[in-house]
Amino acid sequence: MSPTPTPDSAALAESTVEQPSGTSRRQFVGYVLAGTTLAVTADVAWETAAPSAAHAAGGSPIPSNSTFSDHYDFLDLYRDSCLPTNHLLALSITPDGKALFELPRQEAGQGITTSFAQIIADELDMPMEDVIVTLSDGRPELVYNMLTGGSTSHFSLWEPVKMSAATARTALATAAAEKWAVPVSSVKTRDGAVFGPDGQMATYGSLSEAAASRITKPLDVKLKSKPGQFVGQSIGRVDARNIVQGQKVFAMDLKIANAMPTMVCRPPTLNGTVQSIENLEQVKAMPGVTDVGAISRGVAVRARTFGQCIDAIRALRVSWGSGTIDNENNDSLTAKVASVLLPISPASPADEVIEEDYVFHYRSGSPLETNCAVADVRGDTAEVWGGHNMPIITLQRIALMLDVPEENVIVHCTTAGGSFGRHLFSDASYEAVEASKLFGKPVKLMYHRTDDARHGRMHPMMVNRVRATKQGNSITSFVMSSASSACDWTHGLGEIISGSATAQDPRLGFSGNKEFGNLSVSMGFYQLVTSVPYNFGPTAVYLNEIFAYDTLPTSAVRNVYSPDTGTARELHVSRLADAVGMDDYEFRRTFTKDDGWRAVLDKAAEAGDWGRTMPEGTAQAIALHSEYQCKVACFMEIDARPAMVNRKIREAYTGPRVTKAIMAVDAGKVINPRNFQANMMGGCMDGIAQALTASCHIEDGLPLEGSWDNYRYTRQWNVPYVFECFVMPDNREIGGGAGETGVAAGQSAAAIAWGRAKGTLPTENPVNFRDPLGYVVKSRIPPIPQSPINGRRFAR
């Protein structure tokens, strides 16, 4: 088989097996694992994991102190937590010449099965189509090394995966050299084969047994010193054909014997409880229904079809206990969050104070695929299938639920239809396990869309108080005090000890205050992801939270704090620009910390044609954001004028529409530029939605939004006509994260653009929160129908 064609494939077609000499970061010890065919792993040394120092401070009018994340951020923390178990990640070569790697991360549409195939194919000198990357089952022995979140996958696995592939290549070359009785330095590898000095050739498959070892043994290995064919190339996704042909297999597509559709009748308020089922026997007798019973979060119904499940749920008469926020609404929740803002020290009398509070409301974390899982509990064993960003803690908590040993539980990771933080928690898997145990039968449990919108997890709301001081045209200090509704961190770093310590779970011997346990993690994570890329003199950022983590169902939604803190910061930077009489671009260019920032700022401004004359009611904006060791500049143009009636769908939009979005990103080494740009585009669309239209309106203890029809995510009518993402040239060995990086920059730019078009910068996101249907002429909208299960209407 020939390699996937790329522009540089001819020049990079082969490599000589380099012999280790001296000491180098690219030199390490690999291991050939005991077995009948070749399987390898690598020893990633601790000293390779020094803090990345991706952002260096530079000169400015008044230099600022760095924030914690400038020196050590969540990527660094998570990479270091994986180091002790990286040697347990194995790559194998089969007799038919395939390279197999079980990826200990969740594929949820971000494209990591493709990018890791690129890495392996490059380092192994083999065609990409011969690299098979699958999703690993939950493996408790990996401890922290199965967390998918925080845009960490590439950063944490880049080195161990490259080293495993290099170890396999070296073992295969050594086996061929021994077979031909020639020095290993005289053989070359390319296209999945080893070539000898006298015309010999052996495929990797034919060498897999010879390269294997009956005992695990060390092997001196060196990474390739030249670029390969695949890393850095825009290669199509390995699963693209299956996706567009509808052949991609998700959890609900699995054919598990006797696993029948199951749904849950849920309470009318968040965290309400079942008191009694008044017509249990009548519902059990309905067509298709096999089982009905109460579980911890509602009443589960198992039937032959999902439609029959819905019919049964509609017929159920349940007496519900109270929930945790029954009498609350957005205003009361906002007031409580704002009440825990930590104070900011008084300013110097000589300083002019510029201070503002910025409010960011709850928003849904629903991906396209609703919460779902398949479970089969039999006796003292359980097997579960679903999208799991943290399969280890899922397995361990299921073992605790069932009071069985961990080795009796198997958790499979299926490709997920999006995640955005939702799959950090395995709520559907736990409910499926409960139902399967209760009924004694396998279940295929699925949330319907309204359940997902109202009882799924939300991004916690936040209030940011930002105070800057100035003397003349110099900014003399910058402080942000953040208060948030508690984000649930009880998943820990993906395993039971850190998760239970956060939750103070008494089942594992913890007996402390659960609010404090969760808050300590929140404060630490906030510092790892919150930064200020400007020289504003003394700088400080800090967080406080209110509520127990289980008061409202929350989770990270494409990060937790940075979209809100970043947008509050950038809105305030634009206020400072106004205060000193500079435009947004000029001010940012003057006060940003280093040339890297100025490079992305200049690129975005140039590509967007910053400063061109704009009609009244339209505006330009530009914003900066640093996250996951990427520097992002986002330029936007917005049209906030009333639009014409769209006769086809009989709605008249009163704006606004982002008409152009340009992003420039310094991300270091980018494995697949096209996929990176796609992630940035998705993040930008999320940001536009969160700034302009999308949020949860909570009334009497439950979100009113019940589906995509009234949860106003970015739609076709407000997607930019023009989107471009410029990836700056490589400047370091390992690239930053892309999955969440575009959100805060996009949200900031959209909020600023709206403010510039309207003449007043907003203090509340989304900007339409007080009039959620204000972008649509209400008289032309037909009434929103009753939810199929929970009959609440969206407030008009």
mmCIF file of C-alpha atoms in Angstrom, residues 374-661:
data_model
loop_
_atom_site.group_PDB
_atom_site.id
_atom_site.type_symbol
_atom_site.label_atom_id
_atom_site.label_comp_id
_atom_site.label_asym_id
_atom_site.label_seq_id
_atom_site.Cartn_x
_atom_site.Cartn_y
_atom_site.Cartn_z
ATOM 1 C CA VAL A 374 -26.421 0.818 27.071
ATOM 2 C CA ALA A 375 -26.089 -1.293 30.224
ATOM 3 C CA ASP A 376 -26.283 -4.985 30.991
ATOM 4 C CA VAL A 377 -26.163 -5.824 34.706
ATOM 5 C CA ARG A 378 -26.211 -9.533 35.469
ATOM 6 C CA GLY A 379 -25.656 -10.810 38.989
ATOM 7 C CA ASP A 380 -22.394 -9.319 40.219
ATOM 8 C CA THR A 381 -21.186 -8.147 36.792
ATOM 9 C CA ALA A 382 -21.928 -5.104 34.666
ATOM 10 C CA GLU A 383 -21.080 -4.080 31.120
ATOM 11 C CA VAL A 384 -21.735 -0.532 29.863
ATOM 12 C CA TRP A 385 -21.395 1.179 26.482
ATOM 13 C CA GLY A 386 -21.461 4.942 25.921
ATOM 14 C CA GLY A 387 -19.534 8.153 25.427
ATOM 15 C CA HIS A 388 -17.283 8.505 28.475
ATOM 16 C CA ASN A 389 -14.744 11.294 28.810
ATOM 17 C CA MET A 390 -13.734 9.708 32.120
ATOM 18 C CA PRO A 391 -14.310 5.958 31.850
ATOM 19 C CA ILE A 392 -12.194 5.055 34.875
ATOM 20 C CA ILE A 393 -14.246 6.925 37.461
ATOM 21 C CA THR A 394 -17.382 5.733 35.643
ATOM 22 C CA LEU A 395 -16.279 2.135 36.114
ATOM 23 C CA GLN A 396 -15.308 2.720 39.726
ATOM 24 C CA ARG A 397 -18.560 4.450 40.660
ATOM 25 C CA ILE A 398 -20.595 1.707 38.997
ATOM 26 C CA ALA A 399 -18.655 -0.814 41.093
ATOM 27 C CA LEU A 400 -19.563 1.198 44.202
ATOM 28 C CA MET A 401 -23.227 1.439 43.136
ATOM 29 C CA LEU A 402 -23.444 -2.333 42.677
ATOM 30 C CA ASP A 403 -21.091 -3.207 45.552
ATOM 31 C CA VAL A 404 -18.976 -5.406 43.285
ATOM 32 C CA PRO A 405 -15.210 -5.556 42.590
ATOM 33 C CA GLU A 406 -13.955 -3.192 39.898
ATOM 34 C CA GLU A 407 -12.768 -6.104 37.799
ATOM 35 C CA ASN A 408 -16.428 -7.179 37.453
ATOM 36 C CA VAL A 409 -17.308 -3.994 35.575
ATOM 37 C CA ILE A 410 -16.485 -3.282 31.925
ATOM 38 C CA VAL A 411 -16.941 0.228 30.527
ATOM 39 C CA HIS A 412 -16.695 0.583 26.745
ATOM 40 C CA CYS A 413 -16.122 3.961 25.087
ATOM 41 C CA THR A 414 -18.157 4.495 21.939
ATOM 42 C CA THR A 415 -17.674 7.481 19.670
ATOM 43 C CA ALA A 416 -19.783 10.328 21.039
ATOM 44 C CA GLY A 417 -21.818 12.787 18.990
ATOM 45 C CA GLY A 418 -20.251 15.804 20.647
ATOM 46 C CA SER A 419 -19.359 16.375 24.268
ATOM 47 C CA PHE A 420 -18.566 19.998 25.265
ATOM 48 C CA GLY A 421 -18.081 18.810 28.846
ATOM 49 C CA ARG A 422 -21.320 16.808 29.108
ATOM 50 C CA HIS A 423 -19.504 13.464 28.949
ATOM 51 C CA LEU A 424 -17.206 14.364 31.824
ATOM 52 C CA PHE A 425 -20.158 12.982 33.779
ATOM 53 C CA SER A 426 -21.642 9.590 32.942
ATOM 54 C CA ASP A 427 -25.176 10.381 34.102
ATOM 55 C CA ALA A 428 -26.834 8.241 31.432
ATOM 56 C CA SER A 429 -24.573 5.282 32.207
ATOM 57 C CA TYR A 430 -25.404 5.426 35.914
ATOM 58 C CA GLU A 431 -29.135 5.604 35.166
ATOM 59 C CA ALA A 432 -28.844 2.728 32.696
ATOM 60 C CA VAL A 433 -27.043 0.615 35.306
ATOM 61 C CA GLU A 434 -29.755 1.387 37.874
ATOM 62 C CA ALA A 435 -32.516 0.475 35.432
ATOM 63 C CA SER A 436 -30.804 -2.704 34.238
ATOM 64 C CA LYS A 437 -30.266 -3.865 37.801
ATOM 65 C CA LEU A 438 -33.853 -3.011 38.777
ATOM 66 C CA PHE A 439 -35.365 -4.777 35.768
ATOM 67 C CA GLY A 440 -32.844 -7.621 35.570
ATOM 68 C CA LYS A 441 -32.526 -6.998 31.830
ATOM 69 C CA PRO A 442 -30.240 -5.048 29.445
ATOM 70 C CA VAL A 443 -31.392 -1.525 28.640
ATOM 71 C CA LYS A 444 -30.694 1.023 25.914
ATOM 72 C CA LEU A 445 -31.330 4.267 27.793
ATOM 73 C CA MET A 446 -31.702 7.611 26.052
ATOM 74 C CA TYR A 447 -32.684 11.131 27.138
ATOM 75 C CA HIS A 448 -35.099 12.817 24.748
ATOM 76 C CA ARG A 449 -34.149 16.324 23.671
ATOM 77 C CA THR A 450 -36.229 18.143 26.286
ATOM 78 C CA ASP A 451 -34.766 16.012 29.085
ATOM 79 C CA ASP A 452 -31.316 16.862 27.796
ATOM 80 C CA ALA A 453 -32.057 20.587 27.681
ATOM 81 C CA ARG A 454 -33.795 20.825 31.056
ATOM 82 C CA HIS A 455 -32.262 18.087 33.179
ATOM 83 C CA GLY A 456 -28.846 17.832 31.541
ATOM 84 C CA ARG A 457 -25.861 19.789 32.741
ATOM 85 C CA MET A 458 -25.418 23.530 32.340
ATOM 86 C CA HIS A 459 -22.466 25.858 32.215
ATOM 87 C CA PRO A 460 -22.519 27.614 35.621
ATOM 88 C CA MET A 461 -23.461 31.287 35.643
ATOM 89 C CA MET A 462 -20.841 33.844 36.620
ATOM 90 C CA VAL A 463 -20.479 37.444 37.761
ATOM 91 C CA ASN A 464 -17.127 39.140 37.114
ATOM 92 C CA ARG A 465 -16.287 42.433 38.804
ATOM 93 C CA VAL A 466 -13.422 44.050 36.916
ATOM 94 C CA ARG A 467 -11.603 47.109 38.266
ATOM 95 C CA ALA A 468 -8.803 48.907 36.466
ATOM 96 C CA THR A 469 -7.084 52.103 37.523
ATOM 97 C CA LYS A 470 -5.366 54.675 35.361
ATOM 98 C CA GLN A 471 -3.244 57.769 35.602
ATOM 99 C CA GLY A 472 -3.239 59.766 32.394
ATOM 100 C CA ASN A 473 -2.897 57.217 29.591
ATOM 101 C CA SER A 474 -1.201 54.593 31.781
ATOM 102 C CA ILE A 475 -3.134 51.661 33.239
ATOM 103 C CA THR A 476 -1.826 51.282 36.793
ATOM 104 C CA SER A 477 -3.652 48.121 37.970
ATOM 105 C CA PHE A 478 -6.089 45.447 36.828
ATOM 106 C CA VAL A 479 -8.113 43.176 39.130
ATOM 107 C CA MET A 480 -10.876 40.679 38.386
ATOM 108 C CA SER A 481 -12.969 39.216 41.196
ATOM 109 C CA SER A 482 -15.088 36.353 39.884
ATOM 110 C CA ALA A 483 -18.071 34.669 41.517
ATOM 111 C CA SER A 484 -19.684 31.580 40.078
ATOM 112 C CA SER A 485 -22.434 29.127 40.693
ATOM 113 C CA ALA A 486 -20.527 26.022 41.735
ATOM 114 C CA CYS A 487 -19.160 23.932 38.895
ATOM 115 C CA ASP A 488 -19.347 20.225 39.691
ATOM 116 C CA TRP A 489 -15.791 18.875 39.947
ATOM 117 C CA THR A 490 -16.672 15.505 41.470
ATOM 118 C CA HIS A 491 -15.213 13.739 38.437
ATOM 119 C CA GLY A 492 -11.789 14.755 39.782
ATOM 120 C CA LEU A 493 -8.974 13.946 37.375
ATOM 121 C CA GLY A 494 -10.925 10.973 36.128
ATOM 122 C CA GLU A 495 -10.534 8.474 38.952
ATOM 123 C CA ILE A 496 -12.287 7.740 42.223
ATOM 124 C CA ILE A 497 -9.854 9.135 44.797
ATOM 125 C CA SER A 498 -9.626 12.689 43.465
ATOM 126 C CA GLY A 499 -13.327 12.642 42.576
ATOM 127 C CA SER A 500 -14.411 11.417 45.997
ATOM 128 C CA ALA A 501 -12.101 13.843 47.794
ATOM 129 C CA THR A 502 -13.782 16.660 45.888
ATOM 130 C CA ALA A 503 -17.217 15.295 46.771
ATOM 131 C CA GLN A 504 -16.129 14.354 50.314
ATOM 132 C CA ASP A 505 -17.782 10.979 49.632
ATOM 133 C CA PRO A 506 -18.177 9.108 52.943
ATOM 134 C CA ARG A 507 -18.141 5.760 51.105
ATOM 135 C CA LEU A 508 -14.389 6.234 50.670
ATOM 136 C CA GLY A 509 -13.743 7.607 54.135
ATOM 137 C CA PHE A 510 -14.097 11.330 53.446
ATOM 138 C CA SER A 511 -16.124 13.300 55.953
ATOM 139 C CA GLY A 512 -15.395 16.962 55.226
ATOM 140 C CA ASN A 513 -17.511 19.782 53.852
ATOM 141 C CA LYS A 514 -18.522 18.989 50.270
ATOM 142 C CA GLU A 515 -18.814 22.667 49.310
ATOM 143 C CA PHE A 516 -15.260 23.334 50.476
ATOM 144 C CA GLY A 517 -13.882 20.231 48.738
ATOM 145 C CA ASN A 518 -15.400 21.312 45.435
ATOM 146 C CA LEU A 519 -14.437 24.986 45.883
ATOM 147 C CA SER A 520 -10.777 24.113 46.436
ATOM 148 C CA VAL A 521 -10.674 22.439 43.019
ATOM 149 C CA SER A 522 -12.572 25.332 41.420
ATOM 150 C CA MET A 523 -10.099 27.877 42.734
ATOM 151 C CA GLY A 524 -7.130 25.870 41.517
ATOM 152 C CA PHE A 525 -8.550 25.289 38.042
ATOM 153 C CA TYR A 526 -9.532 28.949 37.731
ATOM 154 C CA GLN A 527 -5.906 29.963 38.244
ATOM 155 C CA LEU A 528 -4.731 27.402 35.684
ATOM 156 C CA VAL A 529 -6.917 28.830 32.900
ATOM 157 C CA THR A 530 -7.281 32.545 33.708
ATOM 158 C CA SER A 531 -4.778 35.025 32.294
ATOM 159 C CA VAL A 532 -4.370 38.701 31.425
ATOM 160 C CA PRO A 533 -2.286 39.180 28.253
ATOM 161 C CA TYR A 534 -1.666 42.888 28.882
ATOM 162 C CA ASN A 535 0.814 44.995 30.803
ATOM 163 C CA PHE A 536 -1.523 46.819 33.148
ATOM 164 C CA GLY A 537 0.666 47.154 36.230
ATOM 165 C CA PRO A 538 -0.178 44.995 39.284
ATOM 166 C CA THR A 539 -2.631 42.326 38.178
ATOM 167 C CA ALA A 540 -4.759 39.865 40.179
ATOM 168 C CA VAL A 541 -7.556 37.395 39.387
ATOM 169 C CA TYR A 542 -9.476 35.310 41.935
ATOM 170 C CA LEU A 543 -12.643 33.267 42.347
ATOM 171 C CA ASN A 544 -15.322 32.418 44.869
ATOM 172 C CA GLU A 545 -18.351 30.149 44.383
ATOM 173 C CA ILE A 546 -21.742 29.571 45.957
ATOM 174 C CA PHE A 547 -24.016 26.518 46.275
ATOM 175 C CA ALA A 548 -23.099 22.897 46.714
ATOM 176 C CA TYR A 549 -21.968 21.191 43.520
ATOM 177 C CA ASP A 550 -25.223 19.201 43.425
ATOM 178 C CA THR A 551 -27.620 22.150 43.814
ATOM 179 C CA LEU A 552 -27.816 22.587 40.060
ATOM 180 C CA PRO A 553 -26.529 20.073 37.480
ATOM 181 C CA THR A 554 -23.415 21.831 36.145
ATOM 182 C CA SER A 555 -20.271 20.917 34.284
ATOM 183 C CA ALA A 556 -17.610 22.422 32.088
ATOM 184 C CA VAL A 557 -19.103 23.459 28.744
ATOM 185 C CA ARG A 558 -16.135 24.024 26.464
ATOM 186 C CA ASN A 559 -14.262 25.199 29.551
ATOM 187 C CA VAL A 560 -15.741 26.601 32.715
ATOM 188 C CA TYR A 561 -14.379 30.017 33.556
ATOM 189 C CA SER A 562 -12.379 31.272 30.573
ATOM 190 C CA PRO A 563 -15.246 32.184 28.191
ATOM 191 C CA ASP A 564 -16.749 34.405 30.894
ATOM 192 C CA THR A 565 -13.581 35.765 32.453
ATOM 193 C CA GLY A 566 -12.076 36.298 29.001
ATOM 194 C CA THR A 567 -15.130 38.163 27.727
ATOM 195 C CA ALA A 568 -15.360 40.290 30.891
ATOM 196 C CA ARG A 569 -11.673 41.130 30.558
ATOM 197 C CA GLU A 570 -11.902 42.043 26.871
ATOM 198 C CA LEU A 571 -15.050 44.135 27.319
ATOM 199 C CA HIS A 572 -13.258 46.014 30.071
ATOM 200 C CA VAL A 573 -10.158 46.439 27.903
ATOM 201 C CA SER A 574 -12.382 48.103 25.330
ATOM 202 C CA ARG A 575 -13.698 50.430 28.066
ATOM 203 C CA LEU A 576 -10.097 51.285 28.906
ATOM 204 C CA ALA A 577 -9.397 52.003 25.237
ATOM 205 C CA ASP A 578 -12.302 54.454 25.245
ATOM 206 C CA ALA A 579 -11.004 56.038 28.439
ATOM 207 C CA VAL A 580 -7.603 56.824 26.919
ATOM 208 C CA GLY A 581 -8.968 57.789 23.503
ATOM 209 C CA MET A 582 -7.567 54.868 21.478
ATOM 210 C CA ASP A 583 -9.320 52.381 19.228
ATOM 211 C CA ASP A 584 -9.560 48.724 20.226
ATOM 212 C CA TYR A 585 -6.749 47.534 17.982
ATOM 213 C CA GLU A 586 -4.342 50.359 18.762
ATOM 214 C CA PHE A 587 -4.894 50.035 22.516
ATOM 215 C CA ARG A 588 -4.367 46.271 22.556
ATOM 216 C CA ARG A 589 -1.269 46.539 20.409
ATOM 217 C CA THR A 590 0.203 49.132 22.777
ATOM 218 C CA PHE A 591 -0.458 47.268 26.015
ATOM 219 C CA THR A 592 -0.134 43.588 25.058
ATOM 220 C CA LYS A 593 2.789 41.756 26.620
ATOM 221 C CA ASP A 594 4.963 40.516 23.775
ATOM 222 C CA ASP A 595 5.643 40.247 20.062
ATOM 223 C CA GLY A 596 3.766 36.945 19.816
ATOM 224 C CA TRP A 597 0.586 38.738 20.800
ATOM 225 C CA ARG A 598 1.279 41.579 18.405
ATOM 226 C CA ALA A 599 1.816 39.081 15.582
ATOM 227 C CA VAL A 600 -1.610 37.429 15.942
ATOM 228 C CA LEU A 601 -3.264 40.802 16.526
ATOM 229 C CA ASP A 602 -1.705 42.266 13.383
ATOM 230 C CA LYS A 603 -2.607 39.212 11.314
ATOM 231 C CA ALA A 604 -6.274 39.262 12.317
ATOM 232 C CA ALA A 605 -6.542 43.040 11.889
ATOM 233 C CA GLU A 606 -4.880 42.967 8.462
ATOM 234 C CA ALA A 607 -6.984 40.068 7.190
ATOM 235 C CA GLY A 608 -10.161 41.732 8.447
ATOM 236 C CA ASP A 609 -9.302 45.172 7.058
ATOM 237 C CA TRP A 610 -9.374 46.872 10.441
ATOM 238 C CA GLY A 611 -10.472 50.492 10.435
ATOM 239 C CA ARG A 612 -12.450 50.506 7.215
ATOM 240 C CA THR A 613 -15.502 52.760 7.101
ATOM 241 C CA MET A 614 -18.604 50.934 8.373
ATOM 242 C CA PRO A 615 -22.282 51.891 7.868
ATOM 243 C CA GLU A 616 -24.314 53.004 10.864
ATOM 244 C CA GLY A 617 -25.577 50.037 12.863
ATOM 245 C CA THR A 618 -22.566 47.928 11.935
ATOM 246 C CA ALA A 619 -19.186 47.692 13.638
ATOM 247 C CA GLN A 620 -15.807 46.010 13.874
ATOM 248 C CA ALA A 621 -14.262 44.448 16.978
ATOM 249 C CA ILE A 622 -11.074 42.685 17.919
ATOM 250 C CA ALA A 623 -10.180 40.665 21.012
ATOM 251 C CA LEU A 624 -7.318 38.600 22.408
ATOM 252 C CA HIS A 625 -7.366 35.428 24.452
ATOM 253 C CA SER A 626 -4.768 33.024 25.810
ATOM 254 C CA GLU A 627 -5.688 29.473 26.693
ATOM 255 C CA TYR A 628 -4.135 26.025 26.590
ATOM 256 C CA GLN A 629 -0.844 27.478 25.365
ATOM 257 C CA CYS A 630 -2.405 29.165 22.358
ATOM 258 C CA LYS A 631 -2.543 32.877 21.634
ATOM 259 C CA VAL A 632 -5.682 33.868 19.760
ATOM 260 C CA ALA A 633 -6.764 37.109 18.138
ATOM 261 C CA CYS A 634 -10.332 37.309 16.852
ATOM 262 C CA PHE A 635 -11.608 40.027 14.517
ATOM 263 C CA MET A 636 -15.332 40.405 13.838
ATOM 264 C CA GLU A 637 -17.726 42.565 11.900
ATOM 265 C CA ILE A 638 -21.382 42.696 12.903
ATOM 266 C CA ASP A 639 -24.560 43.999 11.331
ATOM 267 C CA ALA A 640 -27.009 44.971 14.086
ATOM 268 C CA ARG A 641 -29.511 46.691 11.809
ATOM 269 C CA PRO A 642 -33.056 45.301 11.399
ATOM 270 C CA ALA A 643 -33.120 42.690 8.662
ATOM 271 C CA MET A 644 -35.682 41.959 5.973
ATOM 272 C CA VAL A 645 -38.415 39.389 6.519
ATOM 273 C CA ASN A 646 -37.339 35.903 5.558
ATOM 274 C CA ARG A 647 -40.475 34.876 3.682
ATOM 275 C CA LYS A 648 -39.520 31.236 3.428
ATOM 276 C CA ILE A 649 -39.578 30.612 7.163
ATOM 277 C CA ARG A 650 -41.885 33.570 7.914
ATOM 278 C CA GLU A 651 -39.649 35.159 10.496
ATOM 279 C CA ALA A 652 -38.268 38.691 10.542
ATOM 280 C CA TYR A 653 -34.941 38.932 12.307
ATOM 281 C CA THR A 654 -34.064 42.184 13.991
ATOM 282 C CA GLY A 655 -30.392 41.254 14.104
ATOM 283 C CA PRO A 656 -27.638 41.102 14.859
ATOM 284 C CA ARG A 657 -25.606 39.027 12.434
ATOM 285 C CA VAL A 658 -21.872 38.546 12.611
ATOM 286 C CA THR A 659 -20.891 38.993 8.973
ATOM 287 C CA LYS A 660 -17.167 38.283 9.207
ATOM 288 C CA ALA A 661 -14.976 36.424 11.700
#
